PDB file of C-alpha atoms in Angstrom:
ATOM      1  CA  MET A   1    -284.326  68.433 -56.588  1.00 44.00           C
ATOM      2  CA  LYS A   2    -287.866  69.767 -56.959  1.00 44.00           C
ATOM      3  CA  LYS A   3    -286.649  73.351 -56.489  1.00 42.00           C
ATOM      4  CA  ARG A   4    -284.008  72.797 -59.181  1.00 40.00           C
ATOM      5  CA  LEU A   5    -286.611  71.491 -61.649  1.00 33.00           C
ATOM      6  CA  ILE A   6    -288.865  74.475 -60.967  1.00 36.00           C
ATOM      7  CA  MET A   7    -285.969  76.912 -61.525  1.00 39.00           C
ATOM      8  CA  MET A   8    -284.994  75.142 -64.768  1.00 40.00           C
ATOM      9  CA  PHE A   9    -288.609  75.198 -65.990  1.00 39.00           C
ATOM     10  CA  ALA A  10    -288.890  78.929 -65.176  1.00 41.00           C
ATOM     11  CA  ALA A  11    -285.665  79.674 -67.065  1.00 43.00           C
ATOM     12  CA  LEU A  12    -286.859  77.678 -70.077  1.00 41.00           C
ATOM     13  CA  MET A  13    -290.220  79.457 -70.051  1.00 43.00           C
ATOM     14  CA  MET A  14    -288.489  82.836 -69.911  1.00 43.00           C
ATOM     15  CA  CYS A  15    -286.168  81.904 -72.760  1.00 42.00           C
ATOM     16  CA  GLY A  16    -289.064  80.467 -74.740  1.00 43.00           C
ATOM     17  CA  ALA A  17    -290.931  83.749 -74.515  1.00 39.00           C
ATOM     18  CA  MET A  18    -287.827  85.679 -75.493  1.00 38.00           C
ATOM     19  CA  TRP A  19    -286.942  83.377 -78.387  1.00 40.00           C
ATOM     20  CA  ALA A  20    -290.069  84.637 -80.102  1.00 42.00           C
ATOM     21  CA  GLN A  21    -288.160  87.933 -80.521  1.00 56.00           C
ATOM     22  CA  GLY A  22    -285.483  86.237 -82.606  1.00 93.00           C
ATOM     23  CA  VAL A  23    -281.748  85.753 -82.587  1.00 96.00           C
ATOM     24  CA  LEU A  24    -279.180  88.443 -83.371  1.00 97.00           C
ATOM     25  CA  THR A  25    -277.913  87.735 -86.870  1.00 96.00           C
ATOM     26  CA  VAL A  26    -275.304  89.982 -88.427  1.00 96.00           C
ATOM     27  CA  VAL A  27    -275.218  90.184 -92.231  1.00 97.00           C
ATOM     28  CA  TYR A  28    -272.603  90.966 -94.862  1.00 96.00           C
ATOM     29  CA  ALA A  29    -272.259  91.001 -98.648  1.00 97.00           C
ATOM     30  CA  THR A  30    -271.102  87.871-100.477  1.00 97.00           C
ATOM     31  CA  SER A  31    -271.022  89.350-103.988  1.00 95.00           C
ATOM     32  CA  ASP A  32    -267.863  89.336-106.113  1.00 95.00           C
ATOM     33  CA  ASP A  33    -267.516  93.129-105.962  1.00 94.00           C
ATOM     34  CA  GLY A  34    -267.610  93.212-102.127  1.00 94.00           C
ATOM     35  CA  PHE A  35    -270.955  94.919-101.565  1.00 96.00           C
ATOM     36  CA  VAL A  36    -274.663  94.648-102.267  1.00 97.00           C
ATOM     37  CA  ASN A  37    -277.017  97.596-102.656  1.00 98.00           C
ATOM     38  CA  MET A  38    -279.504  98.222 -99.855  1.00 98.00           C
ATOM     39  CA  ARG A  39    -282.727  99.623-101.311  1.00 98.00           C
ATOM     40  CA  ASP A  40    -285.686 101.404 -99.742  1.00 97.00           C
ATOM     41  CA  LYS A  41    -288.110  98.778-101.114  1.00 97.00           C
ATOM     42  CA  PRO A  42    -287.699  95.090-102.041  1.00 97.00           C
ATOM     43  CA  THR A  43    -287.293  95.633-105.775  1.00 97.00           C
ATOM     44  CA  THR A  44    -284.283  96.261-108.018  1.00 97.00           C
ATOM     45  CA  LYS A  45    -286.037  99.393-109.304  1.00 97.00           C
ATOM     46  CA  ALA A  46    -286.079 100.990-105.832  1.00 98.00           C
ATOM     47  CA  ARG A  47    -283.697 103.734-104.750  1.00 98.00           C
ATOM     48  CA  VAL A  48    -280.298 102.641-103.319  1.00 98.00           C
ATOM     49  CA  ILE A  49    -279.953 104.087 -99.800  1.00 97.00           C
ATOM     50  CA  GLU A  50    -276.798 102.346 -98.546  1.00 96.00           C
ATOM     51  CA  LYS A  51    -274.344  99.563 -99.345  1.00 97.00           C
ATOM     52  CA  LEU A  52    -273.973  96.373 -97.322  1.00 96.00           C
ATOM     53  CA  TRP A  53    -270.258  95.542 -97.359  1.00 96.00           C
ATOM     54  CA  MET A  54    -268.427  92.221 -97.037  1.00 95.00           C
ATOM     55  CA  LEU A  55    -266.932  90.968 -93.786  1.00 90.00           C
ATOM     56  CA  ASP A  56    -264.610  93.475 -92.143  1.00 84.00           C
ATOM     57  CA  HIS A  57    -262.015  91.740 -89.946  1.00 80.00           C
ATOM     58  CA  GLY A  58    -264.424  88.838 -89.517  1.00 83.00           C
ATOM     59  CA  LEU A  59    -267.431  90.992 -88.587  1.00 89.00           C
ATOM     60  CA  GLY A  60    -270.512  91.580 -90.704  1.00 90.00           C
ATOM     61  CA  HIS A  61    -271.800  95.027 -91.565  1.00 92.00           C
ATOM     62  CA  GLY A  62    -275.531  95.074 -90.712  1.00 95.00           C
ATOM     63  CA  ILE A  63    -278.276  93.342 -88.722  1.00 97.00           C
ATOM     64  CA  LEU A  64    -280.827  90.936 -90.211  1.00 97.00           C
ATOM     65  CA  ARG A  65    -284.433  92.037 -89.627  1.00 96.00           C
ATOM     66  CA  GLU A  66    -286.489  89.802 -91.916  1.00 95.00           C
ATOM     67  CA  GLU A  67    -286.222  87.430 -94.858  1.00 96.00           C
ATOM     68  CA  LYS A  68    -289.039  87.664 -97.393  1.00 95.00           C
ATOM     69  CA  GLY A  69    -288.763  85.660-100.589  1.00 94.00           C
ATOM     70  CA  LYS A  70    -285.663  86.700-102.495  1.00 97.00           C
ATOM     71  CA  TRP A  71    -285.172  89.800-100.310  1.00 98.00           C
ATOM     72  CA  THR A  72    -283.611  90.367 -96.887  1.00 98.00           C
ATOM     73  CA  ARG A  73    -284.495  93.400 -94.750  1.00 98.00           C
ATOM     74  CA  VAL A  74    -281.453  94.719 -92.882  1.00 97.00           C
ATOM     75  CA  THR A  75    -280.345  97.676 -90.812  1.00 96.00           C
ATOM     76  CA  ILE A  76    -276.978  99.328 -91.100  1.00 95.00           C
ATOM     77  CA  GLY A  77    -276.584 101.720 -88.187  1.00 91.00           C
ATOM     78  CA  ASP A  78    -279.885 103.618 -88.175  1.00 91.00           C
ATOM     79  CA  LYS A  79    -280.783 102.962 -91.841  1.00 95.00           C
ATOM     80  CA  GLU A  80    -283.130 100.163 -92.826  1.00 97.00           C
ATOM     81  CA  GLY A  81    -283.643  98.670 -96.270  1.00 98.00           C
ATOM     82  CA  TRP A  82    -283.690  95.600 -98.499  1.00 98.00           C
ATOM     83  CA  CYS A  83    -280.890  93.561-100.105  1.00 98.00           C
ATOM     84  CA  LEU A  84    -281.071  90.679-102.556  1.00 98.00           C
ATOM     85  CA  SER A  85    -280.821  87.576-100.361  1.00 97.00           C
ATOM     86  CA  LYS A  86    -278.562  85.664-102.743  1.00 97.00           C
ATOM     87  CA  TYR A  87    -275.788  88.196-101.981  1.00 97.00           C
ATOM     88  CA  VAL A  88    -276.262  88.242 -98.189  1.00 97.00           C
ATOM     89  CA  GLY A  89    -274.200  86.097 -95.809  1.00 96.00           C
ATOM     90  CA  LYS A  90    -275.117  85.568 -92.148  1.00 96.00           C
ATOM     91  CA  GLN A  91    -273.222  85.384 -88.889  1.00 95.00           C
ATOM     92  CA  THR A  92    -274.523  84.488 -85.432  1.00 95.00           C
ATOM     93  CA  TRP A  93    -273.112  83.732 -81.996  1.00 95.00           C
ATOM     94  CA  TYR A  94    -276.006  81.444 -81.000  1.00 95.00           C
ATOM     95  CA  SER A  95    -275.818  77.687 -81.543  1.00 93.00           C
ATOM     96  CA  GLY A  96    -278.383  76.445 -79.018  1.00 91.00           C
ATOM     97  CA  THR A  97    -275.861  74.029 -77.532  1.00 93.00           C
ATOM     98  CA  ARG A  98    -274.458  75.975 -74.581  1.00 93.00           C
ATOM     99  CA  ASP A  99    -275.581  76.144 -70.958  1.00 93.00           C
ATOM    100  CA  ALA A 100    -276.401  79.871 -70.940  1.00 95.00           C
ATOM    101  CA  VAL A 101    -277.695  82.510 -73.332  1.00 96.00           C
ATOM    102  CA  LEU A 102    -277.228  86.263 -73.452  1.00 97.00           C
ATOM    103  CA  ILE A 103    -280.558  88.098 -73.854  1.00 97.00           C
ATOM    104  CA  ALA A 104    -281.210  91.773 -74.679  1.00 98.00           C
ATOM    105  CA  THR A 105    -283.110  93.380 -71.783  1.00 97.00           C
ATOM    106  CA  CYS A 106    -283.599  96.973 -73.014  1.00 97.00           C
ATOM    107  CA  ASP A 107    -286.242  98.037 -75.542  1.00 94.00           C
ATOM    108  CA  ASP A 108    -283.455  99.416 -77.729  1.00 94.00           C
ATOM    109  CA  THR A 109    -280.324  97.422 -76.873  1.00 96.00           C
ATOM    110  CA  LYS A 110    -277.425  99.121 -78.610  1.00 96.00           C
ATOM    111  CA  LEU A 111    -274.509  97.162 -80.070  1.00 95.00           C
ATOM    112  CA  PHE A 112    -271.070  98.664 -80.604  1.00 94.00           C
ATOM    113  CA  ARG A 113    -267.965  97.609 -82.541  1.00 91.00           C
ATOM    114  CA  ASP A 114    -264.248  98.328 -82.307  1.00 81.00           C
ATOM    115  CA  ASN A 115    -263.093 101.784 -83.215  1.00 67.00           C
ATOM    116  CA  GLN A 116    -259.837 101.267 -85.104  1.00 61.00           C
ATOM    117  CA  ARG A 117    -258.626 104.788 -84.220  1.00 59.00           C
ATOM    118  CA  ASP A 118    -259.094 104.582 -80.435  1.00 62.00           C
ATOM    119  CA  ALA A 119    -259.109 101.275 -78.552  1.00 60.00           C
ATOM    120  CA  ASP A 120    -261.176 102.702 -75.673  1.00 64.00           C
ATOM    121  CA  VAL A 121    -263.956 104.052 -77.922  1.00 71.00           C
ATOM    122  CA  TYR A 122    -266.611 101.912 -79.582  1.00 84.00           C
ATOM    123  CA  ASP A 123    -268.628 102.848 -82.690  1.00 89.00           C
ATOM    124  CA  TYR A 124    -272.408 102.378 -82.859  1.00 92.00           C
ATOM    125  CA  PHE A 125    -273.224  99.245 -84.872  1.00 93.00           C
ATOM    126  CA  GLY A 126    -277.005  98.937 -84.519  1.00 94.00           C
ATOM    127  CA  SER A 127    -279.662  97.908 -82.043  1.00 95.00           C
ATOM    128  CA  VAL A 128    -282.016  95.047 -81.271  1.00 96.00           C
ATOM    129  CA  LYS A 129    -285.306  94.708 -79.417  1.00 95.00           C
ATOM    130  CA  LYS A 130    -285.749  93.553 -75.866  1.00 96.00           C
ATOM    131  CA  GLY A 131    -285.887  89.756 -75.718  1.00 96.00           C
ATOM    132  CA  THR A 132    -283.560  89.146 -78.673  1.00 96.00           C
ATOM    133  CA  ILE A 133    -281.162  86.270 -78.083  1.00 97.00           C
ATOM    134  CA  LEU A 134    -277.740  87.813 -78.570  1.00 97.00           C
ATOM    135  CA  ALA A 135    -275.516  84.774 -78.162  1.00 97.00           C
ATOM    136  CA  ASP A 136    -274.617  81.622 -76.312  1.00 95.00           C
ATOM    137  CA  ASP A 137    -270.982  82.136 -77.308  1.00 95.00           C
ATOM    138  CA  PHE A 138    -269.847  85.326 -75.572  1.00 96.00           C
ATOM    139  CA  LYS A 139    -267.282  86.661 -73.140  1.00 95.00           C
ATOM    140  CA  ASP A 140    -267.568  88.761 -70.013  1.00 96.00           C
ATOM    141  CA  GLY A 141    -265.848  92.005 -70.951  1.00 93.00           C
ATOM    142  CA  ASP A 142    -264.527  92.415 -67.406  1.00 93.00           C
ATOM    143  CA  GLU A 143    -262.224  89.487 -68.134  1.00 92.00           C
ATOM    144  CA  ILE A 144    -260.864  90.807 -71.462  1.00 88.00           C
ATOM    145  CA  ASN A 145    -260.297  94.519 -70.839  1.00 87.00           C
ATOM    146  CA  ALA A 146    -263.802  95.705 -71.808  1.00 90.00           C
ATOM    147  CA  PRO A 147    -265.397  96.360 -68.396  1.00 93.00           C
ATOM    148  CA  GLY A 148    -269.140  96.905 -68.365  1.00 94.00           C
ATOM    149  CA  TYR A 149    -269.746  94.968 -71.602  1.00 95.00           C
ATOM    150  CA  TYR A 150    -270.469  91.495 -72.855  1.00 97.00           C
ATOM    151  CA  VAL A 151    -268.376  90.766 -75.928  1.00 95.00           C
ATOM    152  CA  LEU A 152    -269.113  88.775 -79.096  1.00 95.00           C
ATOM    153  CA  VAL A 153    -265.838  87.782 -80.749  1.00 90.00           C
ATOM    154  CA  THR A 154    -265.067  87.387 -84.456  1.00 85.00           C
ATOM    155  CA  GLY A 155    -261.793  86.518 -86.115  1.00 77.00           C
ATOM    156  CA  HIS A 156    -260.392  89.968 -85.434  1.00 79.00           C
ATOM    157  CA  ASP A 157    -263.108  92.423 -84.325  1.00 84.00           C
ATOM    158  CA  PHE A 158    -265.686  92.409 -81.568  1.00 90.00           C
ATOM    159  CA  LEU A 159    -269.272  93.445 -80.868  1.00 93.00           C
ATOM    160  CA  PHE A 160    -269.862  95.024 -77.466  1.00 94.00           C
ATOM    161  CA  ILE A 161    -273.185  94.910 -75.588  1.00 96.00           C
ATOM    162  CA  PRO A 162    -273.551  97.080 -72.471  1.00 96.00           C
ATOM    163  CA  LYS A 163    -274.173  94.858 -69.446  1.00 97.00           C
ATOM    164  CA  VAL A 164    -276.988  97.185 -68.314  1.00 97.00           C
ATOM    165  CA  CYS A 165    -278.964  96.041 -71.390  1.00 97.00           C
ATOM    166  CA  ALA A 166    -278.264  92.306 -71.348  1.00 98.00           C
ATOM    167  CA  GLU A 167    -278.745  89.354 -69.040  1.00 97.00           C
ATOM    168  CA  VAL A 168    -277.189  85.918 -68.907  1.00 97.00           C
ATOM    169  CA  ILE A 169    -279.844  83.210 -68.521  1.00 95.00           C
ATOM    170  CA  THR A 170    -278.670  79.767 -67.417  1.00 92.00           C
ATOM    171  CA  ILE A 171    -280.587  77.081 -69.285  1.00 84.00           C
ATOM    172  CA  ARG A 172    -279.008  73.971 -67.815  1.00 74.00           C
ATOM    173  CA  GLU A 173    -276.483  73.305 -65.097  1.00 66.00           C
TER     174      GLU A 173
END
């Protein structure tokens, strides 16, 4: 019993340290026209560098980096910029209610999405820092025809995380 309590405490401490890194949150546009401009600075006068699109088959289009007042900093692939928060929706696979969490373990953990042209090829989606909580709602890709990956499922599409850059941490048994 004592050994079990020590192991649980160690797991909680590890997760606590990692939680400081944040939780993977995917973002998408909620505007009536289906996109929101991503700008190089948090002002409507700044240059538009990309567009954040609405949900695509149930999957968002970018990764949340920071919320600051009425602006949200996001990355889309390798581009980073600012979108008006009132037009940004959020999606996460972490609820805090499950027995295990999936944590990013590489400094630059890459995320991939379905490639509609070739089922065995995944497109680069973005990356997160080591210690980011990726999900507590995920699947082992070995069980669903995506060997070597953990999979985050949406209504139709998926995000794939290479197993070499993620670890499952059991919080409670």
